[in-house]
Amino acid sequence: MSTTQPSPKASNDARKDPAQVVIFGASGDLTLHKLMPALASLAGKDRPSSGFSVIGVSRSPKSDEDYRREVGERMPPELKDAFARLAPRVFFVQADVEDAADVAALAARLDELPGGRSAGRLYYLSLKPDLFAPATAALKHAGLLEQAEGGAPFRRVIVEKPFGRDLESAQALNHALHSSLREDQLYRIDHYLGKETVQNLLGFRFHNAIFEPIWNRHHVEHIQITVAEQLGMENGRAGYYDTTGAARDMLQNHMLQVLALVAMEPPTSLDAWALRSQKVNLLRSLHVPGPELALRNSLRARYTAGESDGEPVPGYLEEKGVPADSSTETFVAIRAEIDSWRWAGVPILLRHGKRMPQKFTEVRVQFRVPPLQLFNRPDGLTDDEFREKLREGSLCQIRPNVLTLGIQPRETIQLSFGVKTPGVAMVMSPAELAFDYRDHFGQTSAPAYERLLLDALQGDATLFVHAEEIEASWRFIDAFRRAWDRPEAPPLAEYPAGTWGPDGADELFHGCEGGWSRGQG
Ligand code: BG6
C-alpha cells in the first residue's frame, strides 16, 4: 500500500483502565441482536481483562434502567447471566448526533462515567451510512476524538457497512472521515472477517506448507465462492435492500474479503499492516472488465414467488417495501479474473443469492485433472475417439480434486479424490477426506462481532478493512454496475424462491469446469 504505514498500537492497551464503548444507534436491530450479546459475552469472559462500560446513544428519551431492560429483554437465554454482570455498567444518553449541543452534553456525561476522560473510548456508528461523516465530525468538534499519535487514552471509531455505494462515494466518505480522524483510529467492520472459518483461510494456507506449491494457476483450474442465503426480505429489510442489491450488499465487501484471503500472497506477519497490504494488492489485481466482458461474465436476477422450507413465500416485487418498478437484483454471479502471475487465467466464480434452497458459504478450489487419462474410458470409444473428446472438452468424466472450505453453517474442510473401486476392472470412484470443526473441537466458535469488538478494544486492526481495500473493491464492482446500467444489458433474470438461481447461471462455467456448488448437503 503506497500511503499506508504500520498503524501505531495505542500504548494504553496494556494498561488496566476500563474502556467506554459508545454505541450510536442504541436501539437498532444490529445493536440489540448482535452488539449487545457480543459485549455481554465478552463481559462474561472478563475480556478484555481491563473491562469496559457501554453507553447507548439514541434520540428517543429513556433512562439507564429503561435501556438496561430493553437490552436485557433481547438477550439470548444463554447470555442472561453474563448480561446481569454487565448491566450495572450499561448507560444511556439521549442525543442526536447531528446536534452540537447534544454531543457536547454526551461528552460531559462520558467524563462522569467510569474511567472518565482517561478511559479509552470506542465509538460504534451503528447508524445510517449518510450519518457516518456528520457523526464523526460532531465527535471531533466536541473534542471526543483527540488522541495523540500512538498515545493514550485511545479514541477509535467503528464504521458499519455499507461503506459508500460506488468508488466515488467511498472515496468521498474516506476523505470526510479522514478529516476528523486518522486511518489508524478508523475500524471499518466486515463481520465476515470475524468468522472463525474465514480466519482459518489464513491458518490453512500459511500454516500448512503442502498447499502453497499447488496454490496457483499451474494446479488450480478455478476457484468458486458461494454465499447462499435462504432469507428474503424478513424484518422490514426491503427499504435498505432495494437501494443496495446483491452486488453491493454482499459481493463488494464480504465475498471480496473472502476472495482476498484465499488468493493473496503470503503476508510477512499477521500485523494489520502486513495482512492488509497483501489484501489490497490482491483486490487491485482483480481485472476490471470493460462493458462487453462484464456483461458476458455476469448474471443478475431477482426471485419470484416460490417456497422456502416448504412454505410459500412472495416474490421480491411483492415484498413489503419494494417499489413496483424496482430493478434491484437479489442474485448475482460473476466470472472474474486476477491479473497476477499466480492466478492469471484461473477463473474466479463468485455467486450470491437470497431465497436459495439453503444457507451456506463455501470456498471451492478445483484442481486440474491429470494430463493423461488412464481410467474410466466409456465403453464403445476407441482410444483415438476418447483422446479427441477429452481434447475438445466434450467428455468430462474425470472428477477433479476439489478442496472445499465450508465457512458456514457447517465449518468444514473437505478434499475429494478418486479411489479404485474394488474389483478386477480399473474403475475409479469418488472419495473424500473430511474435517469438521464441531466434531474436532466439540464447540462452536464465538460470534463474529464478539471477536471484532474485542480486537477493536485492544487496538488490533488486522481484521478490519483499510480504506484502500474498500476503494479497490468498488473499482471492480463498479465496472459491472456500469455495464448493467447500459441499454444493451439484458433485463434482470428471474428465479423462483427456493431454487438455485436463474437458468443460465451455470453458463459462466466453461468446458469441463463443472457448475455451481449445491452446498453441504
Ligand atoms: C449482511 C447483509 O452484511 O450479511 C445481509 O447486509 C446478509 O443482507 C448478512 O443477510 C449475511 O450474514 P451471515 O453472517 O448470516 O452470512
Coordinates of C-alpha atoms in Angstrom, one line a residue, residues 140-426:
K140 CA -14.3 15.7 16.6
H141 CA -15.9 19.0 17.2
A142 CA -16.8 18.0 20.7
G143 CA -13.2 17.0 21.3
L144 CA -14.2 13.4 21.6
L145 CA -11.6 12.1 19.1
E146 CA -8.5 13.7 20.4
Q147 CA -5.8 11.1 20.7
A148 CA -2.1 11.7 20.4
E149 CA -0.4 9.6 17.8
G150 CA 0.3 6.3 19.5
G151 CA -0.8 7.9 22.7
A152 CA -3.3 7.2 25.4
P153 CA -6.1 7.1 26.0
F154 CA -7.3 5.7 22.7
R155 CA -10.1 7.1 20.6
R156 CA -11.4 4.7 17.9
V157 CA -14.4 4.7 15.6
I158 CA -16.0 1.6 14.2
V159 CA -18.0 2.1 11.0
E160 CA -20.5 -0.4 9.7
K161 CA -21.2 -1.3 6.1
P162 CA -22.2 -0.2 3.5
F163 CA -19.1 1.9 3.1
G164 CA -20.2 4.0 0.1
R165 CA -22.2 2.8 -2.9
D166 CA -19.5 3.1 -5.5
L167 CA -15.9 4.2 -5.8
E168 CA -16.7 7.9 -5.9
S169 CA -18.9 7.9 -2.8
A170 CA -16.5 5.6 -0.9
Q171 CA -13.6 7.9 -1.7
A172 CA -15.7 10.9 -0.6
L173 CA -16.5 9.1 2.7
N174 CA -12.9 8.2 3.3
H175 CA -11.9 11.8 2.7
A176 CA -14.6 13.1 5.0
L177 CA -13.7 10.6 7.8
H178 CA -10.0 11.3 7.4
S179 CA -10.7 15.0 8.1
S180 CA -11.9 14.0 11.5
L181 CA -9.6 11.1 12.4
R182 CA -6.5 9.3 11.4
E183 CA -6.8 6.0 9.5
D184 CA -5.4 4.1 12.5
Q185 CA -8.3 5.3 14.6
L186 CA -10.8 4.1 12.0
Y187 CA -12.1 0.5 12.1
R188 CA -14.3 -0.4 9.1
I189 CA -16.1 -3.6 10.1
D190 CA -16.8 -6.5 7.8
H191 CA -18.3 -9.2 10.1
Y192 CA -17.2 -12.0 7.7
L193 CA -13.6 -11.3 8.9
G194 CA -14.7 -12.1 12.5
K195 CA -15.8 -15.6 11.5
E196 CA -13.5 -18.3 12.7
T197 CA -13.6 -20.2 9.4
V198 CA -12.8 -17.1 7.4
Q199 CA -9.7 -16.5 9.7
N200 CA -8.9 -20.2 9.2
L201 CA -8.3 -19.4 5.5
L202 CA -5.1 -17.8 6.6
G203 CA -4.3 -20.6 9.1
F204 CA -5.0 -23.2 6.5
R205 CA -2.9 -21.6 3.7
F206 CA 0.0 -20.3 5.7
H207 CA 0.5 -23.0 8.3
N208 CA 0.3 -26.0 6.0
A209 CA 3.2 -25.9 3.7
I210 CA 1.9 -28.7 1.4
F211 CA -0.8 -26.5 -0.2
E212 CA 1.3 -23.4 -1.2
P213 CA 3.2 -25.1 -4.1
I214 CA -0.1 -26.0 -5.7
W215 CA -2.0 -22.8 -4.9
N216 CA -1.5 -21.2 -8.3
R217 CA -2.5 -21.3 -12.0
H218 CA -0.4 -24.4 -12.7
H219 CA -2.5 -26.6 -10.5
V220 CA -5.8 -24.7 -9.8
E221 CA -8.4 -24.9 -12.5
H222 CA -10.8 -22.5 -10.9
I223 CA -11.9 -21.0 -7.6
Q224 CA -15.6 -20.8 -6.7
I225 CA -17.1 -18.8 -3.8
T226 CA -20.7 -19.0 -2.9
V227 CA -22.7 -17.2 -0.3
A228 CA -26.2 -18.6 -0.5
E229 CA -29.0 -17.4 1.8
Q230 CA -32.5 -18.7 2.5
L231 CA -33.6 -15.4 3.8
G232 CA -35.6 -12.9 1.7
M233 CA -36.8 -9.5 3.0
E234 CA -37.8 -10.5 6.5
N235 CA -37.8 -7.9 9.3
G236 CA -38.7 -5.0 7.1
R237 CA -35.3 -5.1 5.3
A238 CA -36.6 -4.2 1.9
G239 CA -36.2 -0.5 2.3
Y240 CA -32.5 -0.8 2.8
Y241 CA -32.1 -3.7 0.4
D242 CA -33.8 -2.2 -2.5
T243 CA -31.3 0.7 -2.6
T244 CA -28.4 -1.8 -2.3
G245 CA -28.9 -5.1 -4.1
A246 CA -26.9 -8.3 -4.0
A247 CA -23.7 -7.0 -5.6
R248 CA -23.3 -4.0 -3.2
D249 CA -24.7 -5.9 -0.1
M250 CA -22.5 -9.0 -0.2
L251 CA -20.2 -9.1 -3.2
Q252 CA -18.3 -5.8 -2.8
N253 CA -17.5 -6.5 0.8
H254 CA -17.9 -10.0 2.4
M255 CA -17.2 -12.0 -0.7
L256 CA -14.2 -10.0 -2.0
Q257 CA -12.7 -10.1 1.5
V258 CA -13.0 -13.9 1.5
L259 CA -11.5 -14.0 -2.0
A260 CA -8.7 -11.7 -0.9
L261 CA -7.8 -14.2 1.9
V262 CA -8.0 -17.1 -0.4
A263 CA -5.9 -15.7 -3.2
M264 CA -3.5 -13.1 -1.7
E265 CA 0.3 -13.5 -1.5
P266 CA 1.6 -14.7 1.9
P267 CA 2.0 -11.8 4.4
T268 CA 5.2 -11.4 6.2
S269 CA 3.4 -11.4 9.5
L270 CA -0.1 -11.2 10.9
D271 CA 0.2 -7.5 11.6
A272 CA -2.6 -5.3 10.4
W273 CA -0.3 -3.6 8.0
A274 CA 1.3 -6.7 6.6
L275 CA -2.0 -8.5 6.1
R276 CA -4.0 -5.6 4.7
S277 CA -1.2 -4.7 2.2
Q278 CA -1.5 -8.2 0.7
K279 CA -5.3 -7.9 0.5
V280 CA -5.0 -4.5 -1.1
N281 CA -2.6 -5.9 -3.7
L282 CA -4.9 -8.8 -4.5
L283 CA -8.0 -6.6 -4.8
R284 CA -6.1 -4.2 -7.0
S285 CA -5.1 -7.1 -9.3
L286 CA -8.8 -8.1 -10.0
H287 CA -9.2 -7.5 -13.7
V288 CA -11.6 -4.5 -14.2
P289 CA -13.6 -5.6 -17.3
G290 CA -14.9 -3.3 -20.0
P291 CA -18.7 -3.4 -20.5
E292 CA -18.8 -6.2 -23.1
L293 CA -16.8 -8.6 -21.0
A294 CA -18.6 -7.5 -17.8
L295 CA -21.9 -8.4 -19.3
R296 CA -20.6 -11.7 -20.8
N297 CA -19.2 -12.7 -17.4
S298 CA -22.0 -11.8 -15.1
L299 CA -25.6 -12.6 -14.4
R300 CA -28.1 -10.7 -12.2
A301 CA -31.5 -12.0 -11.2
R302 CA -34.4 -11.5 -8.8
Y303 CA -36.5 -14.1 -7.1
T304 CA -40.2 -14.6 -7.9
A305 CA -42.8 -16.3 -5.7
G306 CA -41.8 -19.8 -4.6
E307 CA -41.2 -21.8 -1.5
S308 CA -38.8 -21.6 1.4
D309 CA -38.6 -24.6 3.7
G310 CA -41.8 -25.9 2.2
E311 CA -43.7 -22.7 2.9
P312 CA -45.0 -20.4 0.1
V313 CA -43.1 -17.1 0.0
P314 CA -43.7 -14.0 -2.1
G315 CA -41.5 -12.8 -5.0
Y316 CA -39.2 -9.9 -4.4
L317 CA -41.5 -7.4 -6.1
E318 CA -44.3 -8.5 -3.8
E319 CA -42.3 -8.0 -0.7
K320 CA -43.4 -5.2 1.6
G321 CA -41.5 -2.0 0.9
V322 CA -40.2 -2.9 -2.6
P323 CA -41.3 -0.4 -5.2
A324 CA -43.2 -1.9 -8.2
D325 CA -40.6 -0.6 -10.6
S326 CA -37.6 -2.0 -8.7
S327 CA -34.7 -3.2 -10.7
T328 CA -32.7 -4.4 -7.8
E329 CA -31.0 -7.8 -8.0
T330 CA -31.3 -10.5 -5.3
F331 CA -28.9 -12.8 -7.1
V332 CA -25.5 -12.1 -8.7
A333 CA -22.9 -14.3 -10.2
I334 CA -19.6 -13.2 -11.7
R335 CA -16.8 -14.8 -13.5
A336 CA -13.7 -12.8 -12.6
E337 CA -10.0 -12.9 -13.3
I338 CA -7.0 -11.9 -11.3
D339 CA -4.1 -10.2 -13.2
S340 CA -1.2 -11.7 -11.3
W341 CA 1.5 -14.3 -12.1
R342 CA 0.0 -16.6 -9.6
W343 CA -3.6 -16.5 -10.9
A344 CA -3.6 -15.3 -14.5
G345 CA -6.1 -17.3 -16.5
V346 CA -7.7 -19.0 -13.5
P347 CA -11.5 -18.3 -13.5
I348 CA -12.8 -16.9 -10.2
L349 CA -16.5 -17.6 -9.9
L350 CA -18.5 -15.7 -7.3
R351 CA -22.1 -16.2 -6.6
H352 CA -24.6 -14.8 -4.0
G353 CA -28.3 -15.1 -3.8
K354 CA -31.2 -14.5 -1.4
R355 CA -34.0 -17.1 -1.2
M356 CA -31.9 -20.0 -2.2
P357 CA -32.7 -23.6 -1.0
Q358 CA -30.2 -23.5 1.8
K359 CA -27.9 -21.1 3.7
F360 CA -24.3 -21.9 3.1
T361 CA -21.0 -20.1 2.5
E362 CA -18.2 -22.0 0.9
V363 CA -15.0 -21.7 -1.0
R364 CA -14.1 -24.4 -3.5
V365 CA -10.7 -24.7 -5.1
Q366 CA -10.9 -27.1 -8.0
F367 CA -7.6 -28.5 -9.2
R368 CA -6.6 -29.5 -12.7
V369 CA -7.2 -33.0 -14.0
P370 CA -4.2 -35.3 -14.8
P371 CA -2.6 -34.6 -18.1
L372 CA -3.1 -38.2 -19.2
Q373 CA -6.4 -40.0 -18.5
L374 CA -5.9 -43.7 -17.9
F375 CA -9.2 -44.6 -16.3
N376 CA -12.9 -44.7 -16.8
R377 CA -12.9 -44.6 -20.6
P378 CA -16.6 -45.0 -21.6
D379 CA -17.5 -48.3 -23.4
G380 CA -17.6 -48.1 -27.2
L381 CA -15.0 -45.4 -27.7
T382 CA -11.7 -46.1 -29.4
D383 CA -8.6 -44.8 -27.9
D384 CA -8.4 -42.0 -30.5
E385 CA -12.0 -41.0 -30.1
F386 CA -11.5 -40.9 -26.3
R387 CA -8.5 -38.6 -26.7
E388 CA -10.3 -36.4 -29.2
K389 CA -13.3 -35.9 -26.9
L390 CA -11.1 -35.1 -24.0
R391 CA -9.2 -32.6 -26.1
E392 CA -12.3 -30.8 -27.3
G393 CA -13.8 -30.8 -23.8
S394 CA -16.9 -32.7 -24.7
L395 CA -16.2 -35.6 -22.3
C396 CA -15.8 -34.6 -18.7
Q397 CA -15.8 -37.9 -16.9
I398 CA -12.8 -37.3 -14.7
R399 CA -13.8 -35.8 -11.4
P400 CA -11.1 -33.2 -10.5
N401 CA -9.8 -33.0 -6.9
V402 CA -11.7 -30.3 -5.1
L403 CA -10.8 -28.7 -1.8
T404 CA -13.9 -27.3 -0.2
L405 CA -13.6 -24.9 2.7
G406 CA -17.0 -24.7 4.4
I407 CA -17.4 -21.3 6.1
Q408 CA -20.9 -21.7 7.4
P409 CA -23.2 -23.2 8.7
R410 CA -21.1 -26.3 8.6
E411 CA -17.5 -25.4 9.4
T412 CA -15.6 -28.0 7.4
I413 CA -12.6 -28.8 5.2
Q414 CA -13.1 -31.5 2.6
L415 CA -10.7 -32.8 -0.1
S416 CA -12.2 -35.0 -2.8
F417 CA -10.1 -37.5 -4.6
G418 CA -10.5 -40.7 -6.6
V419 CA -10.0 -44.3 -5.4
K420 CA -10.0 -47.6 -7.2
T421 CA -13.3 -49.4 -6.8
P422 CA -12.6 -52.9 -5.6
G423 CA -12.8 -55.5 -8.4
V424 CA -11.0 -56.7 -11.4
A425 CA -11.6 -53.6 -13.5
M426 CA -9.6 -50.3 -13.0

